Short mmCIF file of C-alpha atoms and ligand atoms in Angstrom, two decimals:
data_model
loop_
_atom_site.label_atom_id
_atom_site.label_comp_id
_atom_site.label_asym_id
_atom_site.label_seq_id
_atom_site.Cartn_x
_atom_site.Cartn_y
_atom_site.Cartn_z
CA MET A 1 0.00 0.00 0.00
CA PRO A 2 1.33 3.47 -0.78
CA PHE A 3 1.98 5.58 2.31
CA GLY A 4 2.37 9.26 3.00
CA ALA A 5 4.35 9.30 6.22
CA VAL A 6 7.38 7.66 7.82
CA THR A 7 8.22 7.84 11.52
CA ILE A 8 11.86 7.29 12.46
CA VAL A 9 12.64 6.49 16.09
CA GLY A 10 16.26 7.47 16.77
CA GLY A 11 17.71 10.41 14.83
CA SER A 12 21.34 9.45 14.49
CA LEU A 13 23.51 7.83 11.80
CA ALA A 14 21.27 4.94 10.73
CA GLY A 15 17.94 6.73 11.16
CA LEU A 16 19.02 9.89 9.34
CA THR A 17 20.61 7.88 6.53
CA ALA A 18 17.21 6.23 6.07
CA ALA A 19 15.62 9.71 5.92
CA GLN A 20 18.20 10.89 3.41
CA THR A 21 17.61 7.83 1.24
CA LEU A 22 13.82 8.29 1.34
CA ARG A 23 14.23 11.87 0.11
CA GLY A 24 16.87 10.83 -2.41
CA GLU A 25 14.40 8.34 -3.86
CA GLY A 26 11.82 11.08 -4.24
CA PHE A 27 9.62 10.44 -1.20
CA ASP A 28 7.86 13.74 -0.48
CA GLY A 29 5.59 12.73 2.41
CA THR A 30 6.06 13.57 6.07
CA ILE A 31 9.14 12.24 7.85
CA THR A 32 8.91 12.50 11.64
CA VAL A 33 12.02 11.84 13.72
CA VAL A 34 11.79 11.03 17.44
CA GLU A 35 15.07 11.82 19.19
CA PRO A 36 15.71 12.42 22.89
CA GLU A 37 18.89 14.45 22.37
CA LEU A 38 18.46 18.16 21.73
CA GLY A 39 21.59 19.20 19.85
CA ASP A 40 22.62 18.63 16.24
CA PRO A 41 22.88 14.92 15.38
CA TYR A 42 26.52 13.88 15.39
CA ASP A 43 28.95 11.24 14.32
CA ARG A 44 30.26 8.94 17.05
CA PRO A 45 33.66 7.62 15.87
CA PRO A 46 35.48 10.93 16.58
CA LEU A 47 34.23 10.81 20.19
CA SER A 48 36.94 8.31 21.14
CA LYS A 49 39.48 9.85 18.75
CA GLU A 50 39.76 13.52 17.67
CA VAL A 51 37.21 15.05 20.04
CA LEU A 52 38.51 13.16 23.06
CA ALA A 53 42.05 14.08 22.08
CA GLY A 54 41.00 17.72 22.03
CA THR A 55 42.10 18.28 18.43
CA TRP A 56 38.50 18.69 17.20
CA GLY A 57 35.81 20.82 18.74
CA PRO A 58 32.33 19.29 19.03
CA GLU A 59 31.08 21.46 16.14
CA ARG A 60 33.10 19.31 13.73
CA VAL A 61 31.15 16.13 14.31
CA VAL A 62 27.74 17.19 12.98
CA LEU A 63 26.43 14.43 10.71
CA GLY A 64 26.35 15.04 6.97
CA ALA A 65 22.73 13.93 6.84
CA ALA A 66 21.91 16.54 9.49
CA LYS A 67 23.30 19.31 7.31
CA ALA A 68 21.24 18.27 4.29
CA ASP A 69 17.83 19.85 3.78
CA LEU A 70 15.58 16.83 4.35
CA ASP A 71 12.42 18.62 5.52
CA LEU A 72 12.14 16.59 8.72
CA THR A 73 9.55 17.02 11.45
CA TRP A 74 11.46 16.62 14.71
CA GLU A 75 10.04 15.31 17.98
CA ARG A 76 13.02 16.22 20.11
CA GLY A 77 13.60 15.79 23.79
CA HIS A 78 11.53 12.64 24.15
CA HIS A 79 12.24 8.95 24.24
CA ALA A 80 9.92 6.48 22.63
CA VAL A 81 8.81 4.32 25.55
CA ARG A 82 6.36 1.91 23.95
CA LEU A 83 5.36 0.56 20.59
CA ASP A 84 1.75 -0.43 20.04
CA LEU A 85 1.21 -2.51 16.92
CA GLN A 86 -2.58 -2.73 17.40
CA ASP A 87 -3.32 0.95 16.99
CA ARG A 88 0.00 1.58 15.20
CA SER A 89 1.38 4.20 17.53
CA VAL A 90 4.57 5.07 19.37
CA GLN A 91 4.20 6.34 22.90
CA LEU A 92 6.59 9.07 24.02
CA GLY A 93 8.04 9.70 27.46
CA ASP A 94 5.66 12.61 28.02
CA GLY A 95 2.66 10.31 27.53
CA ARG A 96 1.70 11.37 24.02
CA ARG A 97 0.89 8.74 21.43
CA LEU A 98 2.23 9.37 17.95
CA PRO A 99 0.32 7.41 15.34
CA PHE A 100 2.51 6.08 12.53
CA GLU A 101 1.99 4.73 9.04
CA THR A 102 5.41 3.21 8.49
CA LEU A 103 8.20 2.98 11.02
CA VAL A 104 12.00 2.90 11.10
CA LEU A 105 13.47 1.56 14.36
CA ALA A 106 16.88 3.20 14.84
CA THR A 107 17.53 3.49 18.57
CA GLY A 108 21.12 2.21 18.44
CA ALA A 109 22.90 0.84 21.45
CA THR A 110 23.79 1.85 24.97
CA PRO A 111 26.96 1.02 26.91
CA ARG A 112 27.03 -1.69 29.53
CA THR A 113 28.47 -0.50 32.80
CA LEU A 114 29.63 -1.74 36.20
CA PRO A 115 27.43 -1.94 39.28
CA GLY A 116 27.59 1.28 41.26
CA ALA A 117 29.41 3.16 38.49
CA ALA A 118 26.67 5.70 37.85
CA ALA A 119 26.79 7.05 41.40
CA LEU A 120 30.55 7.66 41.41
CA GLY A 121 32.42 10.73 40.20
CA GLY A 122 35.23 10.11 37.73
CA VAL A 123 33.68 6.97 36.22
CA HIS A 124 32.70 7.21 32.56
CA VAL A 125 31.16 5.37 29.66
CA LEU A 126 31.50 6.69 26.10
CA ARG A 127 28.58 6.76 23.71
CA THR A 128 27.22 10.30 23.49
CA LEU A 129 28.80 13.69 22.87
CA ASP A 130 27.98 14.60 26.49
CA ASP A 131 29.79 11.45 27.67
CA CYS A 132 32.78 12.47 25.58
CA LEU A 133 32.89 16.06 26.84
CA ALA A 134 32.54 14.94 30.47
CA LEU A 135 35.42 12.49 30.05
CA ARG A 136 37.47 15.08 28.20
CA ALA A 137 37.01 17.55 31.05
CA ASP A 138 38.34 14.93 33.48
CA LEU A 139 41.32 14.29 31.19
CA ASP A 140 42.00 18.03 30.91
CA ALA A 141 42.59 17.99 34.67
CA GLU A 142 45.62 15.71 34.02
CA PRO A 143 44.68 12.78 36.25
CA ASP A 144 47.46 10.68 37.78
CA ARG A 145 46.18 7.54 36.07
CA VAL A 146 43.33 6.58 33.78
CA VAL A 147 42.06 3.04 34.18
CA VAL A 148 40.20 1.60 31.22
CA VAL A 149 38.03 -1.42 31.95
CA GLY A 150 37.79 -3.57 28.82
CA ALA A 151 40.28 -3.86 25.95
CA GLY A 152 37.70 -3.95 23.16
CA PHE A 153 37.80 -1.42 20.34
CA ILE A 154 36.37 1.49 22.31
CA GLY A 155 38.53 0.78 25.35
CA ALA A 156 41.60 0.46 23.12
CA GLU A 157 40.88 3.77 21.40
CA VAL A 158 40.34 5.55 24.70
CA ALA A 159 43.62 4.11 26.00
CA ALA A 160 45.42 5.23 22.85
CA THR A 161 43.95 8.73 23.00
CA CYS A 162 44.85 9.08 26.68
CA ARG A 163 48.42 7.98 25.95
CA GLY A 164 48.48 10.54 23.16
CA ARG A 165 47.68 13.13 25.82
CA GLY A 166 50.62 11.87 27.83
CA LEU A 167 48.50 10.34 30.60
CA PRO A 168 49.48 7.12 32.39
CA VAL A 169 47.00 4.38 31.45
CA THR A 170 46.13 0.96 32.85
CA VAL A 171 43.87 -1.32 30.80
CA LEU A 172 42.09 -4.16 32.57
CA GLU A 173 40.80 -7.02 30.48
CA ALA A 174 39.04 -10.12 31.81
CA ALA A 175 40.03 -12.29 28.84
CA PRO A 176 43.59 -13.65 28.53
CA VAL A 177 44.03 -11.82 25.21
CA PRO A 178 42.34 -8.59 24.01
CA LEU A 179 39.65 -9.02 21.35
CA GLU A 180 40.15 -12.78 21.42
CA ARG A 181 36.53 -13.57 20.58
CA VAL A 182 36.67 -11.31 17.53
CA LEU A 183 40.21 -11.64 16.22
CA GLY A 184 41.44 -14.89 17.74
CA ALA A 185 44.39 -15.37 20.10
CA ALA A 186 47.22 -14.64 17.64
CA MET A 187 45.93 -11.31 16.35
CA GLY A 188 44.65 -10.38 19.81
CA ALA A 189 48.23 -10.78 21.01
CA VAL A 190 49.36 -8.32 18.32
CA CYS A 191 46.84 -5.80 19.71
CA ALA A 192 48.21 -6.41 23.22
CA ASP A 193 51.71 -5.77 21.93
CA LEU A 194 50.58 -2.53 20.30
CA HIS A 195 49.34 -1.24 23.67
CA ARG A 196 52.46 -2.33 25.52
CA SER A 197 54.72 -0.71 22.95
CA HIS A 198 52.96 2.55 23.90
CA ASP A 199 53.64 2.03 27.61
CA VAL A 200 50.15 1.00 28.56
CA ASP A 201 50.02 -1.06 31.74
CA LEU A 202 47.93 -3.87 30.23
CA ARG A 203 46.58 -6.44 32.68
CA LEU A 204 45.00 -9.48 31.12
CA GLY A 205 42.86 -12.21 32.62
CA VAL A 206 41.79 -10.06 35.55
CA GLY A 207 38.19 -9.37 36.48
CA VAL A 208 37.02 -6.22 38.23
CA ASP A 209 35.55 -6.86 41.66
CA HIS A 210 34.38 -3.38 42.56
CA LEU A 211 35.10 0.33 42.32
CA VAL A 212 36.52 2.05 45.39
CA ALA A 213 35.31 5.55 46.27
CA ASP A 214 37.00 8.30 48.26
CA ASP A 215 35.14 10.28 50.95
CA GLY A 216 33.88 12.76 48.38
CA GLY A 217 32.12 10.09 46.32
CA ARG A 218 34.78 10.03 43.59
CA VAL A 219 36.46 6.91 42.36
CA ARG A 220 39.98 6.42 43.72
CA ALA A 221 40.77 2.80 42.82
CA VAL A 222 39.57 -0.36 41.14
CA ALA A 223 39.60 -3.53 43.23
CA LEU A 224 40.32 -6.64 41.19
CA ALA A 225 39.02 -10.16 41.62
CA ASP A 226 42.51 -11.42 42.52
CA GLY A 227 42.57 -9.10 45.54
CA SER A 228 44.88 -6.49 44.08
CA VAL A 229 43.96 -2.82 43.80
CA VAL A 230 44.77 -0.36 41.00
CA GLU A 231 44.79 3.34 41.89
CA ALA A 232 42.62 5.35 39.50
CA SER A 233 41.74 9.02 39.21
CA VAL A 234 39.53 8.39 36.19
CA VAL A 235 37.86 5.14 35.13
CA VAL A 236 36.45 4.49 31.67
CA VAL A 237 34.19 1.47 31.34
CA GLY A 238 34.35 -0.05 27.86
CA ILE A 239 32.77 -3.45 28.28
CA GLY A 240 30.51 -3.39 25.25
CA VAL A 241 27.06 -2.15 24.39
CA ALA A 242 23.54 -3.53 24.38
CA PRO A 243 20.97 -2.72 21.68
CA ARG A 244 18.32 -0.23 22.85
CA ILE A 245 15.33 -2.48 22.60
CA ASP A 246 13.95 -1.94 26.11
CA TRP A 247 11.10 0.18 24.73
CA LEU A 248 10.02 -2.58 22.34
CA ALA A 249 9.37 -5.16 25.08
CA GLY A 250 5.85 -6.53 24.84
CA SER A 251 5.27 -4.93 21.44
CA GLY A 252 4.87 -8.26 19.68
CA LEU A 253 8.00 -7.78 17.57
CA THR A 254 10.53 -10.60 17.82
CA ILE A 255 13.42 -9.50 20.01
CA ASP A 256 16.61 -11.50 20.44
CA ASP A 257 19.62 -9.35 21.29
CA GLY A 258 18.30 -6.96 18.65
CA VAL A 259 15.16 -6.58 16.59
CA VAL A 260 14.84 -9.75 14.52
CA CYS A 261 14.19 -8.90 10.89
CA ASP A 262 14.05 -10.61 7.53
CA GLU A 263 16.72 -10.23 4.86
CA HIS A 264 15.17 -6.90 3.81
CA LEU A 265 15.43 -5.59 7.39
CA ARG A 266 11.67 -5.85 7.86
CA ALA A 267 10.50 -6.49 11.43
CA ALA A 268 6.79 -6.48 10.50
CA PRO A 269 4.76 -5.08 7.60
CA GLY A 270 5.67 -1.41 7.25
CA ILE A 271 8.28 -1.62 10.02
CA VAL A 272 12.03 -1.86 9.45
CA ALA A 273 15.05 -1.73 11.78
CA VAL A 274 18.48 -0.25 11.03
CA GLY A 275 21.94 0.21 12.52
CA ASP A 276 23.13 -1.23 15.80
CA ILE A 277 19.74 -2.71 16.79
CA VAL A 278 18.92 -4.86 13.77
CA ARG A 279 19.49 -8.60 13.67
CA TRP A 280 19.04 -10.10 10.24
CA PRO A 281 19.86 -13.34 8.45
CA SER A 282 23.03 -13.11 6.39
CA ARG A 283 23.06 -15.57 3.50
CA ARG A 284 26.76 -15.04 3.04
CA PHE A 285 27.61 -16.21 6.55
CA GLY A 286 24.69 -18.58 7.00
CA ARG A 287 23.59 -17.07 10.29
CA SER A 288 21.94 -14.04 11.80
CA LEU A 289 24.12 -11.01 12.39
CA ARG A 290 23.98 -7.84 14.43
CA LEU A 291 26.76 -5.35 13.78
CA GLU A 292 27.93 -2.26 15.62
CA HIS A 293 29.76 -0.70 12.68
CA TRP A 294 29.53 2.75 11.18
CA GLU A 295 29.33 1.51 7.60
CA HIS A 296 26.57 -0.95 8.44
CA ALA A 297 24.56 1.89 10.00
CA VAL A 298 24.76 3.74 6.67
CA GLN A 299 24.14 0.75 4.44
CA SER A 300 21.30 -0.69 6.49
CA GLY A 301 19.68 2.76 6.64
CA GLU A 302 19.77 2.91 2.85
CA ALA A 303 18.55 -0.64 2.37
CA ALA A 304 15.69 -0.40 4.86
CA ALA A 305 14.43 2.86 3.36
CA ARG A 306 14.23 1.12 -0.02
CA THR A 307 12.41 -1.82 1.56
CA LEU A 308 9.70 0.54 2.82
CA LEU A 309 9.43 2.31 -0.53
CA ALA A 310 9.23 -0.97 -2.44
CA GLU A 311 6.62 -2.33 -0.04
CA GLY A 312 4.57 0.80 -0.59
CA GLY A 313 4.96 0.51 -4.37
CA LEU A 314 6.78 3.86 -4.37
CA ILE A 315 9.80 2.46 -6.17
CA ASP A 316 9.65 -0.23 -8.72
CA ARG A 317 12.91 -2.10 -8.46
CA PRO A 318 13.60 -5.61 -7.27
CA LEU A 319 15.10 -5.55 -3.79
CA GLU A 320 18.34 -7.31 -3.11
CA ALA A 321 18.77 -9.12 0.18
CA TYR A 322 20.81 -7.05 2.64
CA ASP A 323 24.07 -8.97 2.80
CA PRO A 324 27.12 -6.69 2.97
CA VAL A 325 30.67 -7.76 3.69
CA PRO A 326 30.97 -6.10 7.11
CA TRP A 327 33.70 -3.48 7.39
CA PHE A 328 34.99 -1.72 10.44
CA TRP A 329 37.90 0.48 11.32
CA SER A 330 39.54 1.51 14.56
CA ASP A 331 42.26 4.13 14.99
CA GLN A 332 44.70 3.41 17.81
CA TYR A 333 47.89 5.39 18.34
CA ASP A 334 49.25 5.95 14.82
CA ARG A 335 47.72 2.70 13.56
CA LYS A 336 44.59 2.16 11.49
CA ILE A 337 43.09 -1.23 12.15
CA GLN A 338 40.58 -2.41 9.59
CA LEU A 339 38.53 -5.56 9.52
CA ALA A 340 36.49 -6.67 6.52
CA GLY A 341 34.31 -9.74 6.86
CA LEU A 342 33.46 -11.80 9.91
CA SER A 343 36.35 -13.28 11.84
CA GLY A 344 36.11 -15.72 14.74
CA PRO A 345 38.40 -17.22 17.37
CA ASP A 346 38.59 -20.65 15.69
CA ASP A 347 39.41 -19.47 12.18
CA ARG A 348 42.65 -20.28 10.40
CA VAL A 349 44.73 -17.07 10.38
CA GLU A 350 47.59 -16.33 8.07
CA VAL A 351 49.64 -13.16 7.76
CA VAL A 352 49.93 -12.58 4.02
CA ILE A 353 51.48 -9.13 3.69
CA GLY A 354 53.90 -7.32 5.98
CA ASP A 355 54.97 -8.17 9.48
CA THR A 356 52.96 -8.19 12.72
CA ALA A 357 56.05 -7.09 14.69
CA GLU A 358 56.10 -3.85 12.72
CA HIS A 359 52.36 -3.41 13.26
CA ARG A 360 51.90 -3.05 9.53
CA PHE A 361 50.39 -6.15 7.94
CA VAL A 362 47.41 -7.94 6.46
CA ALA A 363 46.06 -11.27 7.69
CA LEU A 364 43.46 -13.54 6.11
CA TYR A 365 40.91 -15.50 8.12
CA GLY A 366 39.65 -18.80 6.75
CA ARG A 367 36.80 -21.09 7.74
CA ASP A 368 35.75 -24.24 5.86
CA ASP A 369 38.41 -23.39 3.29
CA ARG A 370 36.79 -20.02 2.49
CA VAL A 371 38.22 -16.57 3.15
CA VAL A 372 35.85 -15.09 5.72
CA ALA A 373 37.73 -11.97 6.83
CA VAL A 374 40.67 -9.70 6.14
CA LEU A 375 42.41 -7.85 8.97
CA GLY A 376 44.81 -5.03 8.31
CA MET A 377 46.99 -2.76 10.38
CA ASN A 378 48.06 0.33 8.42
CA ARG A 379 47.29 -1.42 5.14
CA PRO A 380 44.02 0.19 4.05
CA ARG A 381 44.57 -0.35 0.36
CA HIS A 382 45.18 -4.07 0.67
CA VAL A 383 42.25 -4.59 3.01
CA MET A 384 39.94 -2.97 0.47
CA GLN A 385 41.39 -4.99 -2.38
CA LEU A 386 41.18 -8.26 -0.48
CA ARG A 387 37.68 -7.54 0.82
CA ALA A 388 36.57 -8.84 -2.58
CA LEU A 389 37.76 -12.30 -1.55
CA VAL A 390 35.12 -12.39 1.16
CA ALA A 391 32.49 -11.02 -1.22
CA GLU A 392 33.30 -13.74 -3.74
CA GLY A 393 33.59 -16.51 -1.16
CA ALA A 394 37.04 -17.29 -2.53
CA SER A 395 38.89 -20.41 -1.37
CA PHE A 396 41.72 -19.89 1.10
CA ASP A 397 44.34 -20.92 -1.47
CA GLU A 398 42.92 -18.45 -3.97
CA GLY A 399 43.11 -15.81 -1.23
CA LEU A 400 46.75 -16.60 -0.52
CA ALA A 401 47.58 -16.39 -4.21
CA ARG A 402 45.79 -13.06 -4.68
CA ALA A 403 47.44 -11.60 -1.60
CA ARG A 404 50.85 -12.68 -2.87
CA GLU A 405 50.25 -10.77 -6.09
CA LEU A 406 49.59 -7.61 -4.08
CA ALA A 407 52.48 -7.96 -1.68
CA MET B 1 30.89 16.38 -12.53
CA ARG B 2 34.00 17.36 -10.58
CA VAL B 3 35.23 15.23 -7.67
CA VAL B 4 36.77 17.15 -4.80
CA VAL B 5 38.49 15.54 -1.83
CA ASP B 6 39.27 17.50 1.30
CA PHE B 7 42.69 16.06 2.10
CA ASP B 8 42.65 17.61 5.56
CA LEU B 9 39.77 15.29 6.39
CA CYS B 10 40.73 12.20 4.37
CA GLU B 11 42.30 9.44 6.44
CA SER B 12 43.15 7.14 3.53
CA ASN B 13 40.93 4.27 4.61
CA ALA B 14 40.26 3.42 0.95
CA VAL B 15 36.50 3.07 1.26
CA CYS B 16 36.07 5.21 -1.85
CA MET B 17 38.59 3.09 -3.72
CA GLY B 18 36.59 -0.01 -2.86
CA ILE B 19 33.52 1.57 -4.44
CA ALA B 20 35.00 3.43 -7.42
CA PRO B 21 38.54 2.23 -8.18
CA GLU B 22 38.31 4.07 -11.52
CA VAL B 23 38.32 7.37 -9.62
CA PHE B 24 40.08 6.81 -6.30
CA GLU B 25 43.30 5.03 -5.44
CA VAL B 26 45.15 4.68 -2.16
CA ARG B 27 48.76 3.89 -2.99
CA ASP B 28 51.58 2.24 -1.09
CA ASP B 29 52.51 5.54 0.51
CA ASP B 30 49.04 5.39 2.16
CA PHE B 31 47.88 8.56 0.46
CA LEU B 32 44.72 8.87 -1.57
CA TYR B 33 45.05 9.91 -5.20
CA VAL B 34 42.14 11.04 -7.30
CA LEU B 35 42.81 9.34 -10.62
CA ASP B 36 40.08 11.13 -12.49
CA GLU B 37 38.84 14.48 -11.18
CA THR B 38 36.17 14.78 -13.85
CA PRO B 39 34.81 11.26 -14.30
CA SER B 40 32.15 10.55 -16.87
CA GLU B 41 28.47 10.67 -15.90
CA ASP B 42 28.09 6.89 -15.87
CA LEU B 43 30.34 6.84 -12.80
CA ARG B 44 28.06 9.26 -10.92
CA PRO B 45 26.16 6.60 -8.93
CA LYS B 46 29.43 5.10 -7.73
CA VAL B 47 30.93 8.47 -6.83
CA GLU B 48 27.73 9.43 -5.01
CA GLU B 49 27.94 6.19 -3.08
CA ALA B 50 31.54 7.00 -2.17
CA VAL B 51 30.41 10.44 -0.94
CA ARG B 52 27.83 8.82 1.33
CA ARG B 53 30.11 6.09 2.62
CA CYS B 54 33.26 8.13 3.23
CA PRO B 55 33.47 8.00 7.05
CA LYS B 56 35.17 11.40 7.09
CA GLN B 57 32.74 13.21 4.77
CA ALA B 58 35.83 14.17 2.80
CA ILE B 59 34.43 13.79 -0.73
CA SER B 60 32.13 16.19 -2.51
CA ILE B 61 30.83 16.55 -6.03
CA GLU B 62 30.79 19.92 -7.75
CA ASP B 63 28.52 19.88 -10.76
C1 LIG C 501 32.92 6.34 20.81
C2 LIG C 501 32.54 5.53 19.61
C3 LIG C 501 33.48 5.29 18.61
C4 LIG C 501 33.15 4.53 17.50
N1 LIG C 501 34.10 4.31 16.56
C5 LIG C 501 33.80 3.56 15.48
C6 LIG C 501 34.79 3.30 14.49
O1 LIG C 501 35.93 3.75 14.58
N2 LIG C 501 34.45 2.54 13.43
C7 LIG C 501 33.20 2.01 13.27
O2 LIG C 501 32.94 1.33 12.27
N3 LIG C 501 32.22 2.24 14.20
C8 LIG C 501 32.50 2.99 15.29
N4 LIG C 501 31.53 3.22 16.24
C9 LIG C 501 30.20 2.61 16.08
C10 LIG C 501 29.22 3.47 15.30
O3 LIG C 501 29.29 4.81 15.71
C11 LIG C 501 27.81 2.92 15.52
O4 LIG C 501 27.74 1.65 14.93
C12 LIG C 501 26.72 3.82 14.94
O5 LIG C 501 26.67 5.03 15.65
C13 LIG C 501 25.37 3.15 14.99
O6 LIG C 501 24.40 4.05 14.52
P1 LIG C 501 22.87 3.95 14.96
O7 LIG C 501 22.19 5.09 14.30
O8 LIG C 501 22.38 2.57 14.75
O9 LIG C 501 22.85 4.12 16.54
P2 LIG C 501 23.24 5.38 17.44
O10 LIG C 501 24.34 6.12 16.81
O11 LIG C 501 23.43 4.84 18.82
O12 LIG C 501 21.94 6.28 17.42
C14 LIG C 501 20.74 5.92 18.06
C15 LIG C 501 19.91 7.16 18.31
O13 LIG C 501 18.67 6.78 18.89
C16 LIG C 501 18.37 7.64 19.98
N5 LIG C 501 17.54 6.88 20.91
C17 LIG C 501 17.92 5.97 21.82
N6 LIG C 501 16.85 5.49 22.49
C18 LIG C 501 15.77 6.09 21.99
C19 LIG C 501 14.36 6.00 22.26
N7 LIG C 501 13.87 5.17 23.19
N8 LIG C 501 13.53 6.78 21.54
C20 LIG C 501 14.01 7.62 20.57
N9 LIG C 501 15.33 7.73 20.28
C21 LIG C 501 16.19 6.97 20.97
C22 LIG C 501 19.71 8.01 20.54
O14 LIG C 501 19.66 9.24 21.27
C23 LIG C 501 20.56 8.14 19.27
O15 LIG C 501 20.51 9.43 18.74
C24 LIG C 501 31.84 3.99 17.38
C25 LIG C 501 30.89 4.22 18.38
C26 LIG C 501 31.23 4.98 19.49
C27 LIG C 501 30.20 5.21 20.58
S1 LIG C 502 36.67 7.17 1.80
FE1 LIG C 502 37.05 9.26 2.45
S2 LIG C 502 38.57 9.11 4.10
FE2 LIG C 502 38.57 7.17 2.99
S3 LIG C 502 40.18 7.38 1.48
FE3 LIG C 502 38.29 7.96 0.48
S4 LIG C 502 38.15 10.18 0.79
FE4 LIG C 502 39.70 9.44 2.20
#
């Protein structure tokens, strides 16, 4: 059925890309965006990099889609708190019910934290611009030591940025190797080495027991499960994020660590999900995926907007299943880490170009004799060229041969 | 169509090269080179995709 209005819940990268795509495809109906934050929509990757470092002011992170003239109707300052599929409405925090015709779910993710962290001064998570500016203010005060809990990508970037500011840093990681579940033990060890070569006090295989406060209610140390204590003037908790699906509970949509969608990102007729919250079946990898990557936020926003338009008969093009080769980057110290594809801890890993000791290399990941991922450190060109191997489902031998040609 | 890259913003991650290798190339020195500043119109969809997917918003098209 044709429709005249789209409601987007969550006005950030994925949601606004959907809006931009709708307009780009000629949709001239009403687009309403529900967004609790009041300022200009912004890009998150610089929040752990340039903005945290202090080299960029917050005005530089405004999203491209937010600068475009998209004729949006904003509902700012309110969360969506409930979705009602019976009367097709979204309920806002102030009690109002917004009826919708078609809906884009784009509420992203929210950081996990430690018990008691919220009540303590000096303890931070990093997701929003406000989070970033609060942490930056604490770093400006030149703390004696920053303790980062979690050596995932965000934790690693925060550690790198703090070292760049000359601050002493301790990173605590519960696993024996950083990023082991994503990159496997060998490449995780390379990441560990990168931190240590920048004088990070990296402690692996240690769990946090609790945060220790001073008399003024500020954090002063982190107590570890092995009984030891690490002094801390600032603590950054980087232990992952959870999709923001709390408001969809009881809606009737299928929820399973994300909004479960079909291969066109459809959660229900006239309802799509995009960005960090969507879980969809990837044909390429033969399983459902949920990604927390910038590029996926853009691509899923585009794809889901086209799904709505096609469903409404507003574009007349066959839809392709959403099945990208995932791609992610992380900037740490002077290194650019890039990962194309889907790597896992049990994959075969082979360094095909360069040398891990120099922190400039490319590695291929193989599973069932197929190339499933390409990891690069300061090798952006080769990662992009070899990403095609994953797209083609090339055999591992073919991958080795192609990489040799590039080396 | 004229392709303009703001090299102060570009971080050479080669996303654009992955999309439109006819126009963009990151070389061994890790710098981005624009191979064709005025590509033909049939490359427009690819260049527009590169504009949207550049994580640094470093590419623009001047008509
Ligand atoms: C510090 C940081 C650094 C990153 N660096 C990289 C990187 O280097 N490379 C990379 O590939 N990716 C990176 N990412 C990940 C990338 O930014 C995310 O994948 C992307 O932001 C996801 O976009 P999204 O629109 O799905 O979600 P979000 O960006 O989280 O946006 C969701 C929006 O929904 C709003 N919202 C939440 N709840 C509600 C509600 N109930 N009602 C209405 N609105 C709601 C929020 O306010 C927000 O504006 C980084 C993320 C962070 C936080
Ligand atoms: S995609 Fe953007 S940042 Fe990356 S190389 Fe191209 S212009 Fe530079």
